[in-house]
């Protein structure tokens, strides 16, 4: 098309040239005409001057002939110009026709372009249709996924209902308690115009909670906003402010939830216990999930002496781990950290047939920046399986008492790992006369455990003292810093934080905010609120059952309420009170449960699996070298690998080794007696080396090695099949 346009422009220019040429010829013709006229006039002039020109006639005749010839030439030239003009006219007509053709061709191209545009619009609409169809398919897929998740949740919900029915716990009773806990979060107390406090947004939420719990809304309101005090033998009731009423509301929600979970776990254990029969729930609802007979030893394995380098409790643990026996299965899933964006992990697991299931659930802060989780399942003498689901090392901002307890458990589990892997392996070889050239240098975290949990000077023990003397967070922080001013594990956080302190844990530094330490450690609920659920005023038997032990203790005397307090969560102690206060604090119960866990672990044969996160953002396909290195260093993976590669990580008793590998030797040659087990082990190893071919014997001797001790055969890594 561009060529046609250019060709058309050329024709137009050529046409203009021809027009100018024609004009030139016309002017030339006019010139000739004027020249003829001039000749005529000249001829007349010659006639008039004939006489004069007689002498020049010949000359003029010749000149006239010349002019005639010139005229003929001009005539011929004019004819040529006329022919050329006709040619130009024909060429112009040709150009006009060619231009008309180009115009038609251009119109055709325009129509073709319009067709292409319409076709492109059709393709765009078709593509939009495909996109909408794809979006529809995606939405349909998302719907199917949500529907599948709904079905899974529905199946889990139905399974939960079935489990509750098996345990003999009414499903609707649990739902009523959980619904009441959720609705309590919508009840907010604000300061009123008088002495009483008002409920923000009206009392309809409180009435719903009261209806679910089977009590009157007025009684529940009074239990939340009033407090009974015993002043020199006289009972005095006072109104709480909005802040205290909201704290009491939170205490009720925690108590309902904790006691419901504890009731379910205790019921499960009672059904599995030998000699138990299925029946209704016991009225004594506040017995500990973990029954222990010796309350006085609650700090036996987690608190130290405070002044010695290595605490006595750690020595007991080190000794117990070396003599661990069969009968326990545990899974320890433990996640650590180097900085607030790195998580490292450890798993310990085994297997044995359970008889009783016992559960401990410890929940940390709601929005942690760093989480180290621990999951442990185990057996004790094939009768008890202990389950701990624990969010371990946490570096929430800010960290509170719950995180300190969780991190203490993580420190204790790390020490158990160090003791079991590093100390016990080397000492076992030394005790049985096995020479091992491996010397592993690992980080000992006993000073950090002593800082937190030593008997008299630990941070948790000093917190109990401050709770007993009605201290303040400032006094607790000041006394702790004075007591541990020489401890390198305790550091001063940056900034103007009067109620904060920092601890250098094995996995990193954590700053704790101690403003709520004392209130959280007391963990109390008032008797004014407990009395609301007495069976005479509460029509919901399950709610009354949750506070059964408190009801017994409270109504054992004539006056109730009388200004006493109970623990929010179920306690591990038989006696609920020491005077008007609970007999134990949250940290003391935590010590008791941690002691029970350690007593179970020291009789186990754990196996550990370290878990490393590839990156801190949980993105697939990304390997962050710095993140992985920090985790490996924090978990001492390299030290463990060096020990496994150069030492004897596997050991088996002679009798177990013979029983497992007896098929490698002729059965007639084996003695099969306890006195001859060492000879049988040597014979099995001898026949094993004799039966492998010569080509692989040298490689086998380089990769497999063993040593015979006094009671065990020690095997290098890779030898056990």
PDB file of N, CA and C in Angstrom, residues 462 466 472-485 498-500:
ATOM      1  N   UNK A 462      12.655 -16.889  93.849  1.00  0.00           N
ATOM      2  CA  UNK A 462      12.545 -15.517  94.336  1.00  0.00           C
ATOM      3  C   UNK A 462      11.190 -14.910  93.967  1.00  0.00           C
ATOM      4  N   UNK A 466       8.454 -13.239  96.560  1.00  0.00           N
ATOM      5  CA  UNK A 466       7.817 -11.935  96.363  1.00  0.00           C
ATOM      6  C   UNK A 466       6.297 -12.060  96.393  1.00  0.00           C
ATOM      7  N   UNK A 472       6.359  -6.184  94.793  1.00  0.00           N
ATOM      8  CA  UNK A 472       6.026  -5.503  93.545  1.00  0.00           C
ATOM      9  C   UNK A 472       6.987  -5.961  92.446  1.00  0.00           C
ATOM     10  N   UNK A 473       6.630  -5.745  91.176  1.00  0.00           N
ATOM     11  CA  UNK A 473       7.559  -6.102  90.100  1.00  0.00           C
ATOM     12  C   UNK A 473       8.895  -5.387  90.213  1.00  0.00           C
ATOM     13  N   UNK A 474       8.878  -4.130  90.681  1.00  0.00           N
ATOM     14  CA  UNK A 474      10.144  -3.397  90.805  1.00  0.00           C
ATOM     15  C   UNK A 474      11.047  -4.024  91.862  1.00  0.00           C
ATOM     16  N   UNK A 475      10.439  -4.408  93.006  1.00  0.00           N
ATOM     17  CA  UNK A 475      11.253  -5.032  94.057  1.00  0.00           C
ATOM     18  C   UNK A 475      11.784  -6.387  93.615  1.00  0.00           C
ATOM     19  N   UNK A 476      10.981  -7.130  92.858  1.00  0.00           N
ATOM     20  CA  UNK A 476      11.438  -8.435  92.368  1.00  0.00           C
ATOM     21  C   UNK A 476      12.610  -8.281  91.410  1.00  0.00           C
ATOM     22  N   UNK A 477      12.524  -7.322  90.484  1.00  0.00           N
ATOM     23  CA  UNK A 477      13.615  -7.096  89.532  1.00  0.00           C
ATOM     24  C   UNK A 477      14.871  -6.650  90.266  1.00  0.00           C
ATOM     25  N   UNK A 478      14.710  -5.752  91.235  1.00  0.00           N
ATOM     26  CA  UNK A 478      15.871  -5.240  91.951  1.00  0.00           C
ATOM     27  C   UNK A 478      16.568  -6.346  92.738  1.00  0.00           C
ATOM     28  N   UNK A 479      15.808  -7.171  93.458  1.00  0.00           N
ATOM     29  CA  UNK A 479      16.397  -8.257  94.234  1.00  0.00           C
ATOM     30  C   UNK A 479      17.066  -9.291  93.319  1.00  0.00           C
ATOM     31  N   UNK A 480      16.455  -9.570  92.178  1.00  0.00           N
ATOM     32  CA  UNK A 480      17.032 -10.555  91.254  1.00  0.00           C
ATOM     33  C   UNK A 480      18.357 -10.060  90.691  1.00  0.00           C
ATOM     34  N   UNK A 481      18.430  -8.790  90.339  1.00  0.00           N
ATOM     35  CA  UNK A 481      19.669  -8.253  89.780  1.00  0.00           C
ATOM     36  C   UNK A 481      20.774  -8.214  90.827  1.00  0.00           C
ATOM     37  N   UNK A 482      20.410  -7.909  92.079  1.00  0.00           N
ATOM     38  CA  UNK A 482      21.418  -7.890  93.147  1.00  0.00           C
ATOM     39  C   UNK A 482      21.921  -9.301  93.415  1.00  0.00           C
ATOM     40  N   UNK A 483      20.998 -10.276  93.462  1.00  0.00           N
ATOM     41  CA  UNK A 483      21.370 -11.654  93.776  1.00  0.00           C
ATOM     42  C   UNK A 483      22.257 -12.256  92.689  1.00  0.00           C
ATOM     43  N   UNK A 484      21.999 -11.929  91.431  1.00  0.00           N
ATOM     44  CA  UNK A 484      22.710 -12.564  90.311  1.00  0.00           C
ATOM     45  C   UNK A 484      23.550 -11.548  89.531  1.00  0.00           C
ATOM     46  N   UNK A 485      24.109 -10.575  90.219  1.00  0.00           N
ATOM     47  CA  UNK A 485      24.893  -9.552  89.533  1.00  0.00           C
ATOM     48  C   UNK A 485      26.168 -10.125  88.913  1.00  0.00           C
ATOM     49  N   UNK A 498      12.311  -0.536  83.199  1.00  0.00           N
ATOM     50  CA  UNK A 498      12.477  -0.700  84.645  1.00  0.00           C
ATOM     51  C   UNK A 498      12.029  -2.071  85.121  1.00  0.00           C
ATOM     52  N   UNK A 499      11.124  -2.700  84.406  1.00  0.00           N
ATOM     53  CA  UNK A 499      10.566  -3.983  84.852  1.00  0.00           C
ATOM     54  C   UNK A 499      10.981  -5.133  83.931  1.00  0.00           C
ATOM     55  N   UNK A 500      12.130  -5.047  83.330  1.00  0.00           N
ATOM     56  CA  UNK A 500      12.567  -6.069  82.376  1.00  0.00           C
ATOM     57  C   UNK A 500      13.949  -6.581  82.751  1.00  0.00           C
TER      58      UNK A 500
END
